[in-house]
Short mmCIF file of N, CA, C and O in Angstrom, two decimals:
data_model
loop_
_atom_site.label_atom_id
_atom_site.label_comp_id
_atom_site.label_asym_id
_atom_site.label_seq_id
_atom_site.Cartn_x
_atom_site.Cartn_y
_atom_site.Cartn_z
N MET L 1 109.88 45.66 111.92
CA MET L 1 109.64 47.10 111.98
C MET L 1 109.25 47.17 110.67
O MET L 1 109.57 46.33 109.57
N THR L 2 108.31 48.11 110.45
CA THR L 2 107.72 48.21 109.04
C THR L 2 108.02 49.62 108.61
O THR L 2 107.74 50.64 109.42
N ASP L 3 108.53 49.72 107.56
CA ASP L 3 108.70 51.15 106.88
C ASP L 3 107.96 51.48 105.69
O ASP L 3 107.66 50.77 104.78
N PHE L 4 107.19 52.46 105.89
CA PHE L 4 106.29 53.04 104.63
C PHE L 4 106.92 53.98 103.96
O PHE L 4 107.61 54.88 104.55
N ALA L 5 106.82 54.01 102.64
CA ALA L 5 107.54 54.93 101.92
C ALA L 5 107.08 56.42 101.77
O ALA L 5 107.48 57.44 101.66
N ASP L 6 105.64 56.30 102.05
CA ASP L 6 104.89 57.56 102.18
C ASP L 6 103.47 57.38 102.79
O ASP L 6 103.21 56.33 103.23
N LEU L 7 102.89 58.50 102.87
CA LEU L 7 101.52 58.54 103.38
C LEU L 7 100.40 57.48 102.83
O LEU L 7 99.69 57.00 103.37
N ASP L 8 100.51 57.38 101.37
CA ASP L 8 99.70 56.52 100.81
C ASP L 8 99.67 55.14 101.34
O ASP L 8 98.87 54.44 101.51
N ALA L 9 101.02 54.79 101.53
CA ALA L 9 101.50 53.24 101.87
C ALA L 9 101.28 53.03 103.17
O ALA L 9 100.41 52.08 103.53
N LEU L 10 100.98 54.10 103.95
CA LEU L 10 100.61 53.96 105.35
C LEU L 10 99.05 53.85 105.55
O LEU L 10 98.51 52.93 106.08
N ALA L 11 98.36 54.59 104.68
CA ALA L 11 96.93 54.59 104.68
C ALA L 11 96.43 53.30 104.12
O ALA L 11 95.28 52.78 104.62
N ALA L 12 97.06 52.95 103.30
CA ALA L 12 96.87 51.49 102.87
C ALA L 12 96.88 50.34 103.81
O ALA L 12 96.34 49.20 103.79
N ALA L 13 97.45 50.58 105.11
CA ALA L 13 97.70 49.61 105.94
C ALA L 13 96.66 49.56 107.01
O ALA L 13 96.81 48.95 108.21
N VAL L 14 95.68 50.56 106.96
CA VAL L 14 94.86 50.44 108.15
C VAL L 14 94.16 49.13 108.19
O VAL L 14 93.76 48.28 107.36
N GLY L 15 94.06 48.78 109.61
CA GLY L 15 93.49 47.36 110.05
C GLY L 15 94.55 46.67 109.99
O GLY L 15 94.21 45.39 110.61
N THR L 16 95.74 46.71 110.04
CA THR L 16 97.00 45.96 110.25
C THR L 16 97.93 46.09 111.20
O THR L 16 97.84 47.37 111.99
N GLU L 17 98.67 45.23 111.70
CA GLU L 17 99.62 45.42 112.74
C GLU L 17 100.71 46.11 111.98
O GLU L 17 101.24 45.57 110.87
N LEU L 18 101.45 47.28 112.40
CA LEU L 18 102.34 47.90 111.87
C LEU L 18 103.94 47.37 112.31
O LEU L 18 104.79 47.34 111.41
N GLY L 19 103.96 46.96 113.42
CA GLY L 19 105.25 46.38 113.83
C GLY L 19 105.47 46.18 115.49
O GLY L 19 104.25 46.55 115.93
N VAL L 20 106.38 45.58 115.82
CA VAL L 20 106.80 45.35 117.19
C VAL L 20 108.12 45.83 117.42
O VAL L 20 109.05 45.59 116.65
N SER L 21 108.28 46.85 118.51
CA SER L 21 109.31 47.35 118.92
C SER L 21 110.40 45.97 119.47
O SER L 21 110.06 45.01 119.93
N ASP L 22 111.57 46.46 119.73
CA ASP L 22 112.57 45.71 120.62
C ASP L 22 112.01 45.68 122.10
O ASP L 22 111.34 46.76 122.49
N TRP L 23 112.65 44.74 122.97
CA TRP L 23 112.47 44.91 124.26
C TRP L 23 113.26 45.90 124.87
O TRP L 23 114.39 46.34 124.56
N LEU L 24 112.72 46.77 125.74
CA LEU L 24 113.37 47.72 126.63
C LEU L 24 113.14 47.47 128.26
O LEU L 24 112.06 47.51 128.56
N GLN L 25 114.59 47.47 128.73
CA GLN L 25 114.54 47.12 130.32
C GLN L 25 114.06 48.33 131.02
O GLN L 25 114.62 49.67 130.52
N VAL L 26 113.29 48.45 131.77
CA VAL L 26 112.67 49.73 132.77
C VAL L 26 113.31 49.40 134.04
O VAL L 26 112.92 48.76 135.07
N ASP L 27 114.59 50.06 134.18
CA ASP L 27 115.30 49.52 135.48
C ASP L 27 114.96 50.83 136.63
O ASP L 27 114.50 51.65 136.16
N GLN L 28 115.55 50.44 137.85
CA GLN L 28 115.26 51.31 138.86
C GLN L 28 115.86 52.96 138.66
O GLN L 28 115.27 53.86 138.85
N GLU L 29 117.05 53.13 138.06
CA GLU L 29 117.29 54.08 137.68
C GLU L 29 116.72 55.11 136.79
O GLU L 29 116.49 56.22 137.08
N ARG L 30 115.98 54.42 135.81
CA ARG L 30 115.04 55.07 134.94
C ARG L 30 113.76 55.40 135.64
O ARG L 30 113.37 56.56 135.58
N ILE L 31 113.33 54.76 136.65
CA ILE L 31 112.21 54.98 137.46
C ILE L 31 112.65 55.97 138.25
O ILE L 31 111.64 57.22 138.65
N ASN L 32 113.82 56.18 139.05
CA ASN L 32 113.94 57.19 139.87
C ASN L 32 114.16 58.46 139.12
O ASN L 32 113.95 59.67 139.73
N THR L 33 114.81 58.45 137.78
CA THR L 33 114.89 59.52 137.10
C THR L 33 113.72 60.29 136.54
O THR L 33 113.45 61.57 136.51
N PHE L 34 112.73 59.46 136.41
CA PHE L 34 111.23 59.83 136.05
C PHE L 34 110.61 60.50 137.27
O PHE L 34 110.02 61.55 137.27
N ALA L 35 111.04 59.88 138.30
CA ALA L 35 110.41 60.40 139.81
C ALA L 35 111.01 61.81 139.88
O ALA L 35 110.25 62.70 140.19
N ASP L 36 112.20 62.00 139.78
CA ASP L 36 112.79 63.32 139.84
C ASP L 36 112.38 64.24 138.90
O ASP L 36 112.10 65.45 139.19
N ALA L 37 112.12 63.80 137.56
CA ALA L 37 111.64 64.90 136.51
C ALA L 37 110.14 65.29 136.82
O ALA L 37 109.79 66.27 136.60
N THR L 38 109.19 64.42 137.27
CA THR L 38 107.89 64.72 137.51
C THR L 38 107.73 65.04 138.75
O THR L 38 106.48 65.60 139.09
N GLY L 39 108.50 64.83 140.11
CA GLY L 39 108.25 65.44 141.52
C GLY L 39 107.11 64.12 142.04
O GLY L 39 106.59 64.21 143.24
N ASP L 40 107.08 62.91 141.35
CA ASP L 40 106.22 61.81 141.83
C ASP L 40 107.14 60.89 142.54
O ASP L 40 107.74 60.03 141.98
N HIS L 41 107.33 60.92 143.84
CA HIS L 41 108.17 60.08 144.76
C HIS L 41 107.54 59.08 145.41
O HIS L 41 108.01 58.87 146.48
N GLN L 42 106.47 58.87 144.95
CA GLN L 42 105.56 57.89 145.73
C GLN L 42 106.59 56.65 145.95
O GLN L 42 107.15 56.02 145.20
N TRP L 43 106.53 55.98 147.45
CA TRP L 43 107.24 54.93 147.85
C TRP L 43 107.17 53.75 147.04
O TRP L 43 108.07 53.02 146.83
N ILE L 44 106.05 53.43 146.35
CA ILE L 44 105.96 52.26 145.33
C ILE L 44 106.73 52.29 144.25
O ILE L 44 107.17 51.09 143.63
N HIS L 45 107.29 53.46 144.02
CA HIS L 45 108.21 53.59 142.67
C HIS L 45 109.60 53.95 143.13
O HIS L 45 110.55 53.14 142.72
N VAL L 46 110.10 54.26 144.32
CA VAL L 46 111.38 54.65 144.64
C VAL L 46 111.86 53.95 145.93
O VAL L 46 113.15 54.23 146.21
N ASP L 47 111.09 53.55 146.66
CA ASP L 47 111.46 52.88 148.00
C ASP L 47 111.53 51.48 148.10
O ASP L 47 110.53 50.89 148.25
N ALA L 48 112.54 51.02 147.70
CA ALA L 48 112.79 49.35 147.42
C ALA L 48 112.33 48.77 148.79
O ALA L 48 111.69 47.72 148.71
N GLU L 49 112.91 49.08 149.94
CA GLU L 49 112.51 48.40 151.13
C GLU L 49 111.18 48.73 151.59
O GLU L 49 110.54 47.44 151.98
N LYS L 50 110.59 49.78 151.44
CA LYS L 50 108.84 49.75 151.75
C LYS L 50 108.22 49.08 150.65
O LYS L 50 107.05 48.34 151.14
N ALA L 51 108.63 48.92 149.46
CA ALA L 51 108.07 48.54 148.41
C ALA L 51 107.85 46.75 148.41
O ALA L 51 106.84 46.23 148.10
N ALA L 52 109.08 46.55 148.99
CA ALA L 52 108.99 44.86 149.43
C ALA L 52 107.93 44.56 150.21
O ALA L 52 107.69 43.31 150.11
N GLN L 53 107.54 45.40 151.05
CA GLN L 53 106.56 45.08 151.94
C GLN L 53 105.07 45.40 151.31
O GLN L 53 104.01 45.05 151.87
N GLY L 54 105.23 45.83 150.25
CA GLY L 54 103.81 46.41 149.63
C GLY L 54 103.09 45.22 148.89
O GLY L 54 103.61 44.03 148.98
N PRO L 55 102.33 45.46 148.08
CA PRO L 55 101.23 44.80 147.39
C PRO L 55 102.03 43.99 146.29
O PRO L 55 101.59 42.84 145.84
N TYR L 56 103.12 44.59 145.53
CA TYR L 56 103.80 43.95 144.41
C TYR L 56 105.07 43.14 145.09
O TYR L 56 105.69 42.48 144.06
N GLY L 57 105.41 43.47 146.04
CA GLY L 57 106.68 42.89 146.60
C GLY L 57 108.05 43.36 145.97
O GLY L 57 109.15 43.04 146.33
N HIS L 58 107.96 44.75 145.34
CA HIS L 58 109.05 45.16 144.72
C HIS L 58 108.74 46.52 144.13
O HIS L 58 107.48 46.93 144.06
N THR L 59 109.55 47.53 143.92
CA THR L 59 109.11 48.76 143.14
C THR L 59 108.42 48.41 141.65
O THR L 59 109.19 47.54 141.15
N ILE L 60 107.78 49.63 141.49
CA ILE L 60 107.03 49.23 139.95
C ILE L 60 107.32 50.61 139.26
O ILE L 60 107.37 51.80 140.00
N ALA L 61 107.37 50.67 138.11
CA ALA L 61 107.35 51.88 137.25
C ALA L 61 106.19 52.92 137.46
O ALA L 61 105.04 52.20 137.34
N HIS L 62 106.38 53.94 137.21
CA HIS L 62 104.96 54.88 137.12
C HIS L 62 104.17 54.54 135.91
O HIS L 62 104.85 54.26 134.78
N GLY L 63 102.91 54.58 136.02
CA GLY L 63 102.28 54.27 134.74
C GLY L 63 102.46 55.38 133.74
O GLY L 63 102.57 54.99 132.43
N PHE L 64 102.62 56.75 134.07
CA PHE L 64 103.10 57.70 132.99
C PHE L 64 104.42 57.48 132.58
O PHE L 64 104.63 57.85 131.27
N LEU L 65 105.37 56.92 133.15
CA LEU L 65 106.56 56.54 132.65
C LEU L 65 106.43 55.57 131.64
O LEU L 65 107.04 55.67 130.43
N THR L 66 105.76 54.51 131.84
CA THR L 66 105.29 53.52 130.67
C THR L 66 104.73 54.00 129.69
O THR L 66 105.11 53.95 128.31
N LEU L 67 103.87 55.04 129.74
CA LEU L 67 103.00 55.89 128.62
C LEU L 67 104.04 56.75 127.97
O LEU L 67 104.26 56.81 126.75
N SER L 68 105.15 57.36 128.67
CA SER L 68 106.00 58.17 128.02
C SER L 68 106.85 57.49 127.31
O SER L 68 107.53 58.00 126.24
N LEU L 69 107.18 56.04 127.28
CA LEU L 69 107.99 55.26 126.52
C LEU L 69 107.14 55.02 125.06
O LEU L 69 108.00 54.44 124.26
N LEU L 70 106.02 55.20 124.80
CA LEU L 70 105.30 55.00 123.63
C LEU L 70 106.22 55.63 122.47
O LEU L 70 106.22 54.90 121.63
N VAL L 71 106.42 56.72 122.81
CA VAL L 71 107.32 57.42 121.32
C VAL L 71 108.48 56.68 120.97
O VAL L 71 108.72 56.15 119.93
N PRO L 72 109.47 56.54 121.86
CA PRO L 72 110.74 55.69 121.31
C PRO L 72 110.33 54.25 120.82
O PRO L 72 111.05 53.82 120.04
N LEU L 73 109.50 53.61 121.72
CA LEU L 73 108.99 52.42 121.22
C LEU L 73 108.37 52.21 119.96
O LEU L 73 108.70 51.27 118.94
N THR L 74 107.38 53.16 119.53
CA THR L 74 106.51 53.03 118.59
C THR L 74 107.51 53.53 117.27
O THR L 74 107.31 53.10 116.26
N ASN L 75 108.44 54.24 117.57
CA ASN L 75 109.39 54.75 116.39
C ASN L 75 110.33 53.35 116.10
O ASN L 75 110.76 53.48 114.89
N GLN L 76 110.61 52.61 116.97
CA GLN L 76 111.08 51.27 116.54
C GLN L 76 110.15 50.50 115.88
O GLN L 76 110.92 49.65 114.99
N ALA L 77 109.15 50.57 115.88
CA ALA L 77 108.17 49.45 115.38
C ALA L 77 107.81 49.80 113.84
O ALA L 77 107.42 49.10 112.94
N THR L 78 107.77 51.33 113.51
CA THR L 78 107.37 51.60 112.16
C THR L 78 107.95 52.97 112.01
O THR L 78 108.13 53.83 112.87
N THR L 79 108.05 53.27 110.77
CA THR L 79 108.59 54.71 110.14
C THR L 79 107.95 54.76 109.11
O THR L 79 107.38 54.26 108.11
N VAL L 80 107.78 56.12 108.68
CA VAL L 80 106.91 56.71 107.54
C VAL L 80 107.67 57.86 106.81
O VAL L 80 108.21 58.72 107.50
N GLY L 81 108.04 57.34 105.47
CA GLY L 81 109.16 58.28 104.74
C GLY L 81 107.97 59.40 104.16
O GLY L 81 106.66 59.49 104.07
N GLY L 82 108.75 60.18 103.33
CA GLY L 82 107.94 61.43 102.63
C GLY L 82 107.19 62.57 103.54
O GLY L 82 106.48 62.88 103.05
N ILE L 83 107.52 62.57 104.93
CA ILE L 83 106.87 63.45 105.70
C ILE L 83 107.94 64.38 106.21
O ILE L 83 109.34 64.18 106.33
N THR L 84 107.53 65.79 106.73
CA THR L 84 108.25 66.73 107.31
C THR L 84 108.24 66.42 108.72
O THR L 84 109.45 66.77 109.31
N MET L 85 107.33 65.77 109.33
CA MET L 85 107.46 65.53 110.86
C MET L 85 106.19 64.70 111.17
O MET L 85 104.95 64.75 110.48
N GLY L 86 106.37 64.20 112.23
CA GLY L 86 105.26 63.45 112.92
C GLY L 86 105.11 64.12 114.39
O GLY L 86 106.05 64.45 114.88
N ILE L 87 103.87 64.34 114.55
CA ILE L 87 103.44 65.19 115.99
C ILE L 87 102.47 64.22 116.84
O ILE L 87 101.28 63.83 116.32
N ASN L 88 102.75 64.03 117.89
CA ASN L 88 101.78 63.50 118.98
C ASN L 88 100.81 64.45 119.08
O ASN L 88 100.86 65.48 119.60
N TYR L 89 99.38 63.84 118.75
CA TYR L 89 98.24 64.74 118.91
C TYR L 89 97.29 64.43 120.17
O TYR L 89 96.68 65.51 120.49
N GLY L 90 97.75 63.52 120.70
CA GLY L 90 96.97 62.94 121.98
C GLY L 90 96.62 61.38 122.07
O GLY L 90 97.16 60.70 121.40
N LEU L 91 95.82 61.38 123.02
CA LEU L 91 95.34 59.79 123.40
C LEU L 91 93.93 60.05 123.64
O LEU L 91 93.36 60.76 124.01
N ASN L 92 93.17 58.98 123.05
CA ASN L 92 91.83 58.73 123.06
C ASN L 92 91.63 57.92 124.21
O ASN L 92 90.39 58.14 125.22
N LYS L 93 92.19 56.96 124.58
CA LYS L 93 91.99 55.98 125.84
C LYS L 93 93.34 55.45 126.13
O LYS L 93 94.43 55.05 125.29
N VAL L 94 93.36 55.38 127.47
CA VAL L 94 94.82 54.78 128.13
C VAL L 94 94.26 53.98 129.20
O VAL L 94 93.58 54.46 130.08
N ARG L 95 95.05 52.82 129.43
CA ARG L 95 94.58 51.75 130.56
C ARG L 95 95.98 51.21 131.03
O ARG L 95 96.87 50.82 130.20
N PHE L 96 96.16 51.34 132.27
CA PHE L 96 97.50 50.68 132.91
C PHE L 96 96.89 49.30 133.36
O PHE L 96 96.42 49.47 134.69
N ILE L 97 97.21 48.30 132.74
CA ILE L 97 96.54 47.02 133.37
C ILE L 97 97.51 46.14 134.26
O ILE L 97 97.05 45.78 135.26
N THR L 98 98.91 46.13 133.84
CA THR L 98 99.82 45.35 134.77
C THR L 98 101.03 46.13 135.12
O THR L 98 101.59 47.00 134.31
N PRO L 99 101.17 46.31 136.29
CA PRO L 99 102.43 47.09 136.74
C PRO L 99 103.63 46.45 136.07
O PRO L 99 103.90 45.19 136.16
N VAL L 100 104.73 47.47 135.80
CA VAL L 100 106.03 47.03 135.43
C VAL L 100 106.82 47.04 136.67
O VAL L 100 107.24 48.23 137.06
N PRO L 101 107.40 45.95 136.84
CA PRO L 101 108.27 45.85 138.04
C PRO L 101 109.76 46.34 137.71
O PRO L 101 109.92 46.43 136.10
N SER L 102 110.31 47.06 138.47
CA SER L 102 111.61 47.47 138.33
C SER L 102 112.65 46.30 137.60
O SER L 102 112.43 45.40 138.27
N GLY L 103 113.12 46.55 136.70
CA GLY L 103 113.91 45.62 136.02
C GLY L 103 113.25 44.85 134.87
O GLY L 103 113.80 44.01 133.93
N GLY L 104 111.67 45.12 134.75
CA GLY L 104 110.92 44.42 133.67
C GLY L 104 111.29 44.90 132.44
O GLY L 104 111.78 45.88 132.28
N ARG L 105 110.94 44.03 131.38
CA ARG L 105 111.21 44.49 129.96
C ARG L 105 109.81 44.35 129.39
O ARG L 105 108.95 43.74 129.47
N ILE L 106 109.78 45.59 128.56
CA ILE L 106 108.43 46.00 127.77
C ILE L 106 108.82 46.15 126.40
O ILE L 106 109.99 46.52 125.96
N ARG L 107 107.65 46.15 125.48
CA ARG L 107 107.87 46.41 124.19
C ARG L 107 106.53 46.87 123.69
O ARG L 107 105.58 46.48 124.33
N ALA L 108 106.45 47.56 122.42
CA ALA L 108 105.27 47.86 121.79
C ALA L 108 105.00 47.27 120.68
O ALA L 108 105.53 46.90 119.65
N ARG L 109 103.64 46.87 120.61
CA ARG L 109 102.86 46.30 119.50
C ARG L 109 102.07 47.45 118.98
O ARG L 109 101.14 47.82 119.65
N VAL L 110 102.19 47.80 117.59
CA VAL L 110 101.40 48.88 117.00
C VAL L 110 100.53 48.46 116.16
O VAL L 110 100.90 47.69 114.98
N HIS L 111 99.24 48.69 116.29
CA HIS L 111 98.02 48.46 115.17
C HIS L 111 97.64 49.62 114.53
O HIS L 111 97.04 50.53 115.39
N LEU L 112 97.44 49.83 113.33
CA LEU L 112 96.92 51.16 112.90
C LEU L 112 95.31 50.84 112.60
O LEU L 112 94.94 50.03 111.92
N ASP L 113 94.46 51.58 113.21
CA ASP L 113 93.42 51.68 113.35
C ASP L 113 92.36 52.37 112.38
O ASP L 113 91.66 52.06 111.68
N SER L 114 93.02 53.60 112.10
CA SER L 114 92.09 54.48 111.22
C SER L 114 93.14 55.68 110.57
O SER L 114 94.33 55.95 111.38
N VAL L 115 92.94 56.20 109.71
CA VAL L 115 93.62 57.38 109.09
C VAL L 115 92.83 58.16 108.35
O VAL L 115 91.81 57.91 107.70
N SER L 116 92.76 59.55 108.45
CA SER L 116 91.88 60.61 107.99
C SER L 116 92.74 61.61 107.55
O SER L 116 93.83 61.86 108.03
N GLU L 117 92.35 62.52 106.52
CA GLU L 117 93.11 63.65 105.87
C GLU L 117 92.94 64.59 106.87
O GLU L 117 91.86 64.84 107.42
N ILE L 118 93.99 65.47 106.86
CA ILE L 118 93.91 66.61 107.69
C ILE L 118 94.76 67.72 106.77
O ILE L 118 95.24 67.28 105.81
N PRO L 119 94.57 68.98 106.83
CA PRO L 119 95.50 69.89 105.91
C PRO L 119 96.87 69.64 106.03
O PRO L 119 97.39 69.52 107.22
N GLY L 120 97.58 69.44 104.95
CA GLY L 120 98.96 69.25 105.11
C GLY L 120 99.36 67.61 105.63
O GLY L 120 100.56 67.46 105.70
N GLY L 121 98.31 66.87 105.46
CA GLY L 121 98.89 65.36 105.99
C GLY L 121 97.89 64.40 106.26
O GLY L 121 96.73 64.56 105.71
N ILE L 122 98.07 63.60 107.04
CA ILE L 122 97.10 62.67 107.63
C ILE L 122 97.29 62.51 109.14
O ILE L 122 98.25 62.82 109.68
N GLN L 123 95.94 62.20 109.72
CA GLN L 123 96.12 61.78 111.24
C GLN L 123 95.69 60.27 111.08
O GLN L 123 94.84 59.71 110.68
N ALA L 124 96.69 59.72 112.02
CA ALA L 124 96.56 58.38 112.23
C ALA L 124 96.26 58.00 113.53
O ALA L 124 96.81 58.47 114.82
N VAL L 125 95.38 56.97 113.85
CA VAL L 125 94.97 56.40 115.23
C VAL L 125 95.50 54.99 115.24
O VAL L 125 95.06 54.16 114.59
N ARG L 126 96.11 54.84 116.12
CA ARG L 126 96.73 53.73 116.39
C ARG L 126 96.56 52.85 117.88
O ARG L 126 96.57 53.81 118.92
N THR L 127 96.30 51.70 118.02
CA THR L 127 96.43 51.21 119.42
C THR L 127 97.72 50.67 119.41
O THR L 127 98.35 49.72 118.78
N VAL L 128 98.45 51.12 120.48
CA VAL L 128 99.61 50.50 121.04
C VAL L 128 99.61 49.74 122.14
O VAL L 128 99.03 50.27 123.31
N THR L 129 99.91 48.57 122.26
CA THR L 129 99.94 47.56 123.41
C THR L 129 101.07 47.38 123.98
O THR L 129 102.37 47.08 123.06
N ILE L 130 101.51 47.81 125.20
CA ILE L 130 102.98 47.82 125.97
C ILE L 130 102.88 46.47 126.58
O ILE L 130 102.27 46.32 127.44
N GLU L 131 103.62 45.40 125.99
CA GLU L 131 103.37 44.08 126.41
C GLU L 131 104.77 44.18 127.64
O GLU L 131 105.73 44.83 127.50
N LEU L 132 104.49 43.35 128.66
CA LEU L 132 105.50 43.15 129.93
C LEU L 132 105.71 41.65 129.51
O LEU L 132 104.98 40.76 129.58
N GLU L 133 107.15 41.55 129.52
CA GLU L 133 107.69 40.20 129.22
C GLU L 133 107.38 39.23 130.31
O GLU L 133 107.63 39.61 131.75
N GLY L 134 106.79 38.09 130.06
CA GLY L 134 106.31 37.07 130.97
C GLY L 134 104.86 37.40 131.75
O GLY L 134 104.62 36.43 132.65
N ALA L 135 104.44 38.34 131.42
CA ALA L 135 102.89 38.50 131.94
C ALA L 135 101.88 38.12 130.79
O ALA L 135 102.13 38.27 129.64
N ASP L 136 100.86 37.82 131.46
CA ASP L 136 99.70 37.26 130.85
C ASP L 136 98.87 38.44 130.06
O ASP L 136 98.39 38.14 129.07
N LYS L 137 98.89 39.66 130.74
CA LYS L 137 98.13 40.78 130.29
C LYS L 137 99.05 41.85 129.92
O LYS L 137 100.18 41.90 130.65
N PRO L 138 99.01 42.81 129.17
CA PRO L 138 99.75 43.88 128.83
C PRO L 138 100.12 44.94 129.91
O PRO L 138 99.27 44.87 131.05
N ALA L 139 101.20 45.83 130.07
CA ALA L 139 101.36 46.79 131.12
C ALA L 139 100.27 47.78 130.82
O ALA L 139 99.82 48.58 131.63
N CYS L 140 100.21 48.07 129.51
CA CYS L 140 99.39 49.39 128.87
C CYS L 140 98.78 49.17 127.75
O CYS L 140 99.51 48.56 126.93
N VAL L 141 97.61 49.73 127.37
CA VAL L 141 97.06 49.95 126.04
C VAL L 141 96.71 51.35 125.96
O VAL L 141 95.97 51.81 126.73
N ALA L 142 97.00 51.93 124.91
CA ALA L 142 96.74 53.28 124.51
C ALA L 142 96.37 53.41 123.18
O ALA L 142 96.93 52.73 122.30
N GLU L 143 95.34 54.32 123.03
CA GLU L 143 94.86 54.66 121.66
C GLU L 143 95.40 56.07 121.56
O GLU L 143 95.24 56.91 122.05
N SER L 144 96.57 55.92 120.62
CA SER L 144 97.42 57.21 120.13
C SER L 144 97.19 57.85 118.89
O SER L 144 96.82 57.06 118.02
N ILE L 145 97.20 58.89 118.71
CA ILE L 145 96.88 59.89 117.70
C ILE L 145 98.05 60.60 117.33
O ILE L 145 98.78 61.34 117.92
N VAL L 146 98.47 60.38 116.07
CA VAL L 146 99.83 60.95 115.39
C VAL L 146 99.26 61.78 114.23
O VAL L 146 98.39 60.99 113.58
N ARG L 147 99.67 62.73 113.97
CA ARG L 147 99.77 63.49 112.73
C ARG L 147 101.15 63.44 112.01
O ARG L 147 101.89 63.85 112.52
N TYR L 148 101.02 63.03 110.92
CA TYR L 148 101.99 63.18 109.87
C TYR L 148 101.76 64.23 108.75
O TYR L 148 100.67 64.25 108.05
N LEU L 149 102.77 65.19 108.66
CA LEU L 149 102.67 66.30 108.01
C LEU L 149 103.66 66.17 106.77
O LEU L 149 104.77 65.74 106.83
N LYS L 150 103.24 66.56 105.54
CA LYS L 150 104.00 66.44 104.43
C LYS L 150 105.07 67.39 104.37
O LYS L 150 104.91 68.65 104.83
#
């Protein structure tokens, strides 16, 4: 984890890796809870018997579940002091590259691409790579925009 004392310290880190989160297991209970919360009960996510006969041989996490875990994972990878709040401002690009199997473990690797001034703070663009333990390719890569306000 990288702790930045303030926005100036964060801005000085443009072009560097900010940190890596701990591993997080994505179990079937989390997948089912996400399905209930979103109404997305596609069989590949929630029906273990049918999914065993499908293309992956098991259930997989929703891509948007993986994406939703960016916040807690990136918060483990880096912190910024001297701010009143951080706001998720959006995403420029997201790709779901490798499906996350039920029981799989993921972590976030955070790279700071750019920083620009905005009224009351800065806007940071970060590339967040969600790695899947044991996989050759990441589960997800997202260009995430965060606003840090003083």
